[in-house]
Short mmCIF file of C-alpha atoms and ligand atoms in Angstrom, two decimals:
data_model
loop_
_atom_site.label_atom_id
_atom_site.label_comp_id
_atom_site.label_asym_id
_atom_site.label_seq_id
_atom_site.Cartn_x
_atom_site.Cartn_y
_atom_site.Cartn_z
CA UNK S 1 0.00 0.00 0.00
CA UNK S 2 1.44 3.38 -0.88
CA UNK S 3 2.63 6.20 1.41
CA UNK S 4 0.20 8.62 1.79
CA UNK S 5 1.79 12.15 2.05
CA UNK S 6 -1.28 14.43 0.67
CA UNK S 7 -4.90 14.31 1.04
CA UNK S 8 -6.78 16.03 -1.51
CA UNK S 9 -10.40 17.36 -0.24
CA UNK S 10 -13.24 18.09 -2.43
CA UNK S 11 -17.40 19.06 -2.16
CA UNK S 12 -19.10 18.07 -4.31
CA UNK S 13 -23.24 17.35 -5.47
CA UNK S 14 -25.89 19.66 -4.11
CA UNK S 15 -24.38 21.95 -0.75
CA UNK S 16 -25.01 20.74 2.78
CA UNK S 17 -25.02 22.73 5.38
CA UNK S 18 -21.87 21.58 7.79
CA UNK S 19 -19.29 20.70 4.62
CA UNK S 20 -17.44 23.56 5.62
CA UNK S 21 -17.38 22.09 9.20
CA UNK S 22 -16.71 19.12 7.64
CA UNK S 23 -13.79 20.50 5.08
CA UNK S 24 -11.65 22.28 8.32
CA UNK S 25 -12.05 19.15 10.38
CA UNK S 26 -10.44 17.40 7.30
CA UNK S 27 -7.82 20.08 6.94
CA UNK S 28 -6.58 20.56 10.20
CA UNK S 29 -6.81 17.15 11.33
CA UNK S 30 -4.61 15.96 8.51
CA UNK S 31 -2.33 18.91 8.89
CA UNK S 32 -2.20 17.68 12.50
CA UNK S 33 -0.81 14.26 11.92
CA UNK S 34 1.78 15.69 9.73
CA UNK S 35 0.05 15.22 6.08
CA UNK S 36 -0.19 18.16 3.58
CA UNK S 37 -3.54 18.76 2.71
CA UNK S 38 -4.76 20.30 -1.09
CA UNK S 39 -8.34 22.30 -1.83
CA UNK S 40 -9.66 20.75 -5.05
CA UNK S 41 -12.62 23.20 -6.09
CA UNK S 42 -15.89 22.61 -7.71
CA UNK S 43 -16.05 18.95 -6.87
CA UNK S 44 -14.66 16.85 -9.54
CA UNK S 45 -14.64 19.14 -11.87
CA UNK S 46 -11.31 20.76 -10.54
CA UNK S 47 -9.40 17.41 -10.73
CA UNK S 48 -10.79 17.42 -14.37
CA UNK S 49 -9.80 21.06 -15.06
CA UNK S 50 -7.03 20.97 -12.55
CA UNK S 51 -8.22 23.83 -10.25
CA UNK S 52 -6.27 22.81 -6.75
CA UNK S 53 -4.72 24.53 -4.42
CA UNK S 54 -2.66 24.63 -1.73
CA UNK S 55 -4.26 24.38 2.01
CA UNK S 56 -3.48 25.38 5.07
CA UNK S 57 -4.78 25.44 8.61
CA UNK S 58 -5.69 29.07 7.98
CA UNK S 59 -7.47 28.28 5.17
CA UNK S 60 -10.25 27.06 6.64
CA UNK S 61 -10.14 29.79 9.45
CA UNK S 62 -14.26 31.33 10.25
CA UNK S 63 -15.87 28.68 8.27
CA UNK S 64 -17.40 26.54 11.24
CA UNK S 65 -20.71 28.46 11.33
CA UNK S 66 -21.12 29.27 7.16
CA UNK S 67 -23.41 27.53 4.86
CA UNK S 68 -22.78 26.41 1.88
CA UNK S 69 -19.11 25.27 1.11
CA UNK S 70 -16.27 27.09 0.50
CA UNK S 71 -14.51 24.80 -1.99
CA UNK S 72 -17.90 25.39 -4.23
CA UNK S 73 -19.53 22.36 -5.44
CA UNK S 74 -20.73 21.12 -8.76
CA UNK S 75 -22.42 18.25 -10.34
CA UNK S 76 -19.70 17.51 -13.23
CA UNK S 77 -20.46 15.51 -16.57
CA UNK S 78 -17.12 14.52 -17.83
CA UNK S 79 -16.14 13.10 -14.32
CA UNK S 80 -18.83 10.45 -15.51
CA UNK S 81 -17.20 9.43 -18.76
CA UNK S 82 -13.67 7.53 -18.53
CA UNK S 83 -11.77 10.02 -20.70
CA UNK S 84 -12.88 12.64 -18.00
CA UNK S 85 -11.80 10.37 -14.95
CA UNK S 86 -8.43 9.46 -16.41
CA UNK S 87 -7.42 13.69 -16.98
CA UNK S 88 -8.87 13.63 -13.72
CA UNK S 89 -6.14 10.91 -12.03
CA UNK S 90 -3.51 12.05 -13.96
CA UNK S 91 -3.64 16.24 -13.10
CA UNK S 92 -4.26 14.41 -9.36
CA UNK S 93 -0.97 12.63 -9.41
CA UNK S 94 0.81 15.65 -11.22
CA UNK S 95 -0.76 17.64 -8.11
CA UNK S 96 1.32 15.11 -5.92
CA UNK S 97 -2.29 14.19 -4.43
CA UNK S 98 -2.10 10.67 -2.97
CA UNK S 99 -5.69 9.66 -1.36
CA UNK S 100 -8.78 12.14 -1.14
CA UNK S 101 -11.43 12.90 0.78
CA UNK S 102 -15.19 13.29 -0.65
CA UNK S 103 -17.73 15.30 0.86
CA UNK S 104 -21.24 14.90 -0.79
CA UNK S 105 -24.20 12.74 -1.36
CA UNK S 106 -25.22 9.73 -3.63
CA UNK S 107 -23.89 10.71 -6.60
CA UNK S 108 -20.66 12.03 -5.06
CA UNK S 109 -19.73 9.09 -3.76
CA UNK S 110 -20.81 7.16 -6.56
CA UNK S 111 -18.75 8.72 -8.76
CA UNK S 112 -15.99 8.08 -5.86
CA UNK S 113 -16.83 4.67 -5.75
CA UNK S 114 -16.06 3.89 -9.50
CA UNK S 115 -12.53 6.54 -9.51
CA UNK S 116 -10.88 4.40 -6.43
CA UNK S 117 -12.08 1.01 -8.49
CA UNK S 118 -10.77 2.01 -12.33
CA UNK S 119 -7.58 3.66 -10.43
CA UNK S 120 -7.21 2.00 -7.24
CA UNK S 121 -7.05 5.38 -5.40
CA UNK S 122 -7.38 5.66 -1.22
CA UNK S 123 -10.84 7.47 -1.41
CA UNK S 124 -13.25 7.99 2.27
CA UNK S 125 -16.57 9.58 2.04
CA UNK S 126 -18.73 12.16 4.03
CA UNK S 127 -22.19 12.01 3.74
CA UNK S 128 -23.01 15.56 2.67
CA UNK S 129 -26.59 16.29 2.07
CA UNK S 130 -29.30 17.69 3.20
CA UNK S 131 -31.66 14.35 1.92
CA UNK S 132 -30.35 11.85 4.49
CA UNK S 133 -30.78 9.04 2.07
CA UNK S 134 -27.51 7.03 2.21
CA UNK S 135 -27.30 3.97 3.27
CA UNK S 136 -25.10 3.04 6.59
CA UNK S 137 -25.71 5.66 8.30
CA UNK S 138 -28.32 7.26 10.65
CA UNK S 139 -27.45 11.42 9.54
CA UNK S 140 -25.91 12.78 6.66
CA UNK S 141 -24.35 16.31 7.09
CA UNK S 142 -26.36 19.23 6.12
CA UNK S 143 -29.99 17.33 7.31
CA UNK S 144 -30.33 18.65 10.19
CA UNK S 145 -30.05 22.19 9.57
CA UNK S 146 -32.02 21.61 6.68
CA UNK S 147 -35.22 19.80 8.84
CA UNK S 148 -34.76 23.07 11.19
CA UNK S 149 -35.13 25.60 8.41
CA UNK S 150 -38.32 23.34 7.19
CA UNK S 151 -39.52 23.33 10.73
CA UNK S 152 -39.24 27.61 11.08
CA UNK S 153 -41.14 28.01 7.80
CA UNK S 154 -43.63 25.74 8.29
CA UNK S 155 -44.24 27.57 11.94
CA UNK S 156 -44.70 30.62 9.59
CA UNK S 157 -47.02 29.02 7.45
CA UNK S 158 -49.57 27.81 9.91
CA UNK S 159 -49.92 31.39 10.88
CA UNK S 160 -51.30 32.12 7.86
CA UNK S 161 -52.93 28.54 7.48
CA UNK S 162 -54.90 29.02 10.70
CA UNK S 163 -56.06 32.45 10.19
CA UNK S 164 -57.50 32.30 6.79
CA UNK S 165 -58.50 28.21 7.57
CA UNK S 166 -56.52 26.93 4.91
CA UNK S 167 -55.15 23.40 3.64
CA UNK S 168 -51.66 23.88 2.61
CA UNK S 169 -49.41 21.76 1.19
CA UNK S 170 -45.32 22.24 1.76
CA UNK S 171 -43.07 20.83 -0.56
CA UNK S 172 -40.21 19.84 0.89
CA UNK S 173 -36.37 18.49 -0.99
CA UNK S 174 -35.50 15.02 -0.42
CA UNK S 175 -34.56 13.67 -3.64
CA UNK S 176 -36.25 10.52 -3.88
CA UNK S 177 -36.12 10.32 0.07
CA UNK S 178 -38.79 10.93 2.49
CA UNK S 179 -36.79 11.81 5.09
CA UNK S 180 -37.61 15.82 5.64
CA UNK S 181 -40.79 15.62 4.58
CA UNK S 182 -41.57 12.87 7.79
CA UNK S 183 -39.30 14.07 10.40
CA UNK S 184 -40.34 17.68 9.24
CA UNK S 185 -44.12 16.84 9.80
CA UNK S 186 -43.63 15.50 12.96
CA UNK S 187 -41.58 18.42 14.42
CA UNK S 188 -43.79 21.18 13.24
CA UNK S 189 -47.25 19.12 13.94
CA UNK S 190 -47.73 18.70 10.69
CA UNK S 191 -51.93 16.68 9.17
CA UNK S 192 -49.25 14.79 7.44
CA UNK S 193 -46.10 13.59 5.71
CA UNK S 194 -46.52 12.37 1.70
CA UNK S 195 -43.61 10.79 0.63
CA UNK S 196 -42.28 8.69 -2.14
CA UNK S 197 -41.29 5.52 -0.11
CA UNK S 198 -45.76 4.75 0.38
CA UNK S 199 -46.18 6.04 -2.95
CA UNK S 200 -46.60 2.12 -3.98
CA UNK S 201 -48.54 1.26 -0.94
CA UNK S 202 -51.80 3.77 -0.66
CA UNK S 203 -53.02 6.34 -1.95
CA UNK S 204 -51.80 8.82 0.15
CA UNK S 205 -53.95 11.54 -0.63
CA UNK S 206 -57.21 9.85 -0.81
CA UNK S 207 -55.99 8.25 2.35
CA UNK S 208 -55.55 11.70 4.31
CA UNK S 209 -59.25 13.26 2.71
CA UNK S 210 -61.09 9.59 4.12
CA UNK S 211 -59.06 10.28 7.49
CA UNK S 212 -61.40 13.43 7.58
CA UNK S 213 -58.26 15.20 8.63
CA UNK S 214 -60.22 18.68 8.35
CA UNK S 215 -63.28 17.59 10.39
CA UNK S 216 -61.92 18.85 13.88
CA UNK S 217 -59.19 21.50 12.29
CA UNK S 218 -60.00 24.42 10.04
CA UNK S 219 -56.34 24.34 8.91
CA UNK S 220 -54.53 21.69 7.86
CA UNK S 221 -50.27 21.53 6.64
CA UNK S 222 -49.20 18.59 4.95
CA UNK S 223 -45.67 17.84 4.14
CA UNK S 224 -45.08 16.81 0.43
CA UNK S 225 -41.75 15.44 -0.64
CA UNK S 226 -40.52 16.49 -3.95
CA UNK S 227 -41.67 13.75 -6.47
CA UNK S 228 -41.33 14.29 -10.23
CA UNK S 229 -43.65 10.72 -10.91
CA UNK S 230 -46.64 12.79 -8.92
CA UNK S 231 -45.64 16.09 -9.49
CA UNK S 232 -45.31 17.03 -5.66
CA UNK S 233 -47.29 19.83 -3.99
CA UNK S 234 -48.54 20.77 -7.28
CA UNK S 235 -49.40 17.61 -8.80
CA UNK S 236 -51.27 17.01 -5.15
CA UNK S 237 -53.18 20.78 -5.56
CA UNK S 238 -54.17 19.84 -9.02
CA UNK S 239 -55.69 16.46 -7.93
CA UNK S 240 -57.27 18.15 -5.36
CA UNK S 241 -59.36 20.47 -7.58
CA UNK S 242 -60.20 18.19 -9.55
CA UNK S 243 -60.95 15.29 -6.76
CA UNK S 244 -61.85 17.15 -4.07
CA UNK S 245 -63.26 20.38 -4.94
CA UNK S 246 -64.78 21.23 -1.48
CA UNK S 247 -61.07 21.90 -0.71
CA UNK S 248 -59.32 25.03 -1.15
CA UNK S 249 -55.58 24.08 -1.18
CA UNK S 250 -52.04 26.55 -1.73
CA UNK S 251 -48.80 25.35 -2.30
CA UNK S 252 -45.43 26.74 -0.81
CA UNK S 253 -42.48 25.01 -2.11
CA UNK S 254 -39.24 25.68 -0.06
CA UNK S 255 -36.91 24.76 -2.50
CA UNK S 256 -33.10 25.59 -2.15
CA UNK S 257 -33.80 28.11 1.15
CA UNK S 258 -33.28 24.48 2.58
CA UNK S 259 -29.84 23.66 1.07
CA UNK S 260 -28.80 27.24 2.56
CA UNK S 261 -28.13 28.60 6.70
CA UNK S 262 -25.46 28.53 8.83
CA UNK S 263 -25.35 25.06 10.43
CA UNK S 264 -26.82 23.59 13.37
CA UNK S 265 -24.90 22.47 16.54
CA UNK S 266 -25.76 19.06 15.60
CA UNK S 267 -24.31 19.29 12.44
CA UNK S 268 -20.79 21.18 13.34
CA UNK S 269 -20.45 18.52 15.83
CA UNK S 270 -21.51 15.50 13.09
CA UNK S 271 -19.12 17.25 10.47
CA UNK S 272 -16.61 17.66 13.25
CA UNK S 273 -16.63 14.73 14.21
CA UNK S 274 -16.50 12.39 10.82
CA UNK S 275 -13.79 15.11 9.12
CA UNK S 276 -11.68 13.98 11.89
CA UNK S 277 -12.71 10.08 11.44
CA UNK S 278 -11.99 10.51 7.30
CA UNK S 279 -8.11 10.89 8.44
CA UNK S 280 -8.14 8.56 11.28
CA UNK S 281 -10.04 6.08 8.25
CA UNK S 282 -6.41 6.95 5.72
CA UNK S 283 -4.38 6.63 8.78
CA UNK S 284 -5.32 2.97 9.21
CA UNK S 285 -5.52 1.87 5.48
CA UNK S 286 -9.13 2.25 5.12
CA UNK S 287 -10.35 2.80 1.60
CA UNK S 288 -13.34 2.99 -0.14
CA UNK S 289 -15.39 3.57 2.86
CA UNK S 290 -18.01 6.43 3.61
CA UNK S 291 -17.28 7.67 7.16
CA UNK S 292 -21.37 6.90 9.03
CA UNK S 293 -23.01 7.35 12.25
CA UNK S 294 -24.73 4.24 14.03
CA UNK S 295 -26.43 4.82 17.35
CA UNK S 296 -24.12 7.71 18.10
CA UNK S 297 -21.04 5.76 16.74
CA UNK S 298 -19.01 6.30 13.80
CA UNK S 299 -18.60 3.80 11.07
CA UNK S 300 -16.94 2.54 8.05
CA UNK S 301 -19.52 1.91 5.80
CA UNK S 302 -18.52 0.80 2.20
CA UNK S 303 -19.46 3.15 -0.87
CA UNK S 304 -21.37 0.06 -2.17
CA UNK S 305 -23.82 -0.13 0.66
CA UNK S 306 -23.91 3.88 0.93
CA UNK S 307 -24.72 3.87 -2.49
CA UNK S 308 -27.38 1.21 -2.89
CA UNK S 309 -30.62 3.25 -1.78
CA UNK S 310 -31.35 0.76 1.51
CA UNK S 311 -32.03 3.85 3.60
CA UNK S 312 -35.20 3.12 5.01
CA UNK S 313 -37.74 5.86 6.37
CA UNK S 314 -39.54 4.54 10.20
CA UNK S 315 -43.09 3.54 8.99
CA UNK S 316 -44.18 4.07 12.78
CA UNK S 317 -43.29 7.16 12.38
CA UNK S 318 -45.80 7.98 9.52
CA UNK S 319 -48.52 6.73 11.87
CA UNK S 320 -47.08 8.90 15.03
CA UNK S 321 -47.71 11.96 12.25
CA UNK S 322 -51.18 10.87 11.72
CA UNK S 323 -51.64 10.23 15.61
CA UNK S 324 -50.45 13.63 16.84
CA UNK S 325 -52.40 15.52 14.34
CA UNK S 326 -56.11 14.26 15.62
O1 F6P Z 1 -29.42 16.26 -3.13
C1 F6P Z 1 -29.72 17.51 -2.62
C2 F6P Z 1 -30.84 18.16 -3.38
O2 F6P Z 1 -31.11 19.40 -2.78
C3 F6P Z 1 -32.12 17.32 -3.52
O3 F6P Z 1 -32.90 17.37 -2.36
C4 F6P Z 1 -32.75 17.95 -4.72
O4 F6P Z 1 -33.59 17.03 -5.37
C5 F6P Z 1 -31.57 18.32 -5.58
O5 F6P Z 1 -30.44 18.40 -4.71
C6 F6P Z 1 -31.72 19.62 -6.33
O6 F6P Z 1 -30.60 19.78 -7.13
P1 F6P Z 1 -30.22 21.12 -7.88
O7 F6P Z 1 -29.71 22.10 -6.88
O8 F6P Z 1 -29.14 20.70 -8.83
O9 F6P Z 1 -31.46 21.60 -8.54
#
């Protein structure tokens, strides 16, 4: 196994809030047990276009508490072909760049996954997102900032809900996870959570109209996770006018305001704590491993099992929502 001297650090996917927690834990841990550390910016796309640079513990200086990252992210197209992967390894090695650290979500790693396999290069993953859908681990990075923000604005929202007696329907992000759309219902007391994981299983609308969730309330909020199949909070609105006319339903979708904010506590400490683990992981010869959290434990869980969608949502937890709201 080759000498690792320098650890090149990237972001990459959609921002999470905590990956700049996440990028000076990386930084000054390596620097700390004596390995040089190098910025890569805009995600793969600056090993492809060779935009690196030169890190030190000052670099990362008043970053803890900012959003966003400060390495910039992108989701890059000729990382995914093997031309783009090979100028990719090659301005890495010419960058003297001997194992790297990943910071993002599915596709990020992904995309990691296949690099260290084609070149056999020490790669360990963060899970940086705000969609908490990898698999291995009980919190990505960035989610839960992101449920708080949902949580504030949805507190907002029932102001207006309530006064005017209003159904509304709050389209949360998610990706093809359910995640902030059912934690975020049941922190803000949310009629209900509609997310893809039941999509197969009931009707989830019709369900929540036969629940006669507006025969005690004059307001309702329901939680809708994006979903390009149903159309999310609009594709629900629309079937509502033309299923359910006797309700009068708006539509607020939050959108990136969730992917932004300075992060939580929670997440510092989570970003923190696994930037650290992602050199103690080098260190010890692990490699192709995504750095998790189990029970309040970290992990080493291998990109494959990140990677194959096996994060499951808490059905009990979709009936709590629907108890809590009578
Ligand atoms: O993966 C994070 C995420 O915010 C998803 O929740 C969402 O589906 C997607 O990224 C949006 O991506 P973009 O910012 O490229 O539109």
């Amino acid at each position: 196994m080759a000498i690792i001297k320098t650890i090149g650090i990237l972001t990459s996917g959609g921002d999470a809030p905590g990956m700049n927690a996440a990028i000076r834990a990386v930084t000054r841990t390596a620097i700390y047990n004596g390995f040089k550390v190098k910025g890569i910016k805009r995600g793969y796309f600056g090993l492809v276009f060779n935009e690196i640079d030169d890190f030190t513990s000052r670099s990362v200086s008043n970053i803890i508490q900012q959003g966003g990252t400060i390495l910039k992210t992108a989701r890059c197209k000729e990382f995914t072909t093997p031309e783009g992967r090979k100028t990719a390894y090659d301005n890495m090695c010419a960058a003297g760049i001997d194992a790297l650290v990943v910071i993002g979500g599915d596709g990020s790693l992904t995309g990691a996954r296949i690099f260290a396999d084609e070149y056999d290069v020490p790669i360990v993953g963060l899970p940086g997102t705000i969609d908490n859908d990898l698999g291995g681990t009980d919190a990505t990075i960035g989610y839960d900032t992101a449920l708080n923000t949902i949580v504030e604005a949805v507190d907002k929202i029932r102001d207006t809900a309530t006064s005017h007696e209003r159904l509304f329907f709050v389209e949360v992000m998610g990706h093809m996870a359910g995640d902030l759309a059912l934690n975020g219902a049941l922190a803000s007391g949310a009629e209900a959570a509609i997310i893809p994981e039941m999509e197969t299983e009931i009707d989830q609308l019709a369900d929540l109209v036969n629940r006669g969730f507006r025969k005690s309330k004059n307001s309702a909020i329901v939680l809708v996770a994006e979903n390009p199949k149903t159309g999310g909070a609009m594709g629900l609105a629309q079937r509502i006018k033309e299923e359910f006319p006797e309700y009068d339903a708006r539509v607020t979708i939050l959108g990136h305001l969730q992917r932004g904010g300075s992060p939580t506590a929670a997440d510092r400490i989570l970003a923190s704590r696994m930037g650290a683990a992602a050199i103690t992981a080098l260190s010890d010869g692990q490699r192709n491993v995504m750095i998790g959290v189990k029970n309040g434990e970290l992990v080493y869980v291998p990109f494959s099992k990140a990677t194959n969608h096996s994060h499951r949502i808490d059905h009990d937890d979709i009936d709590l929502v629907k108890i809590l709201s009578i």
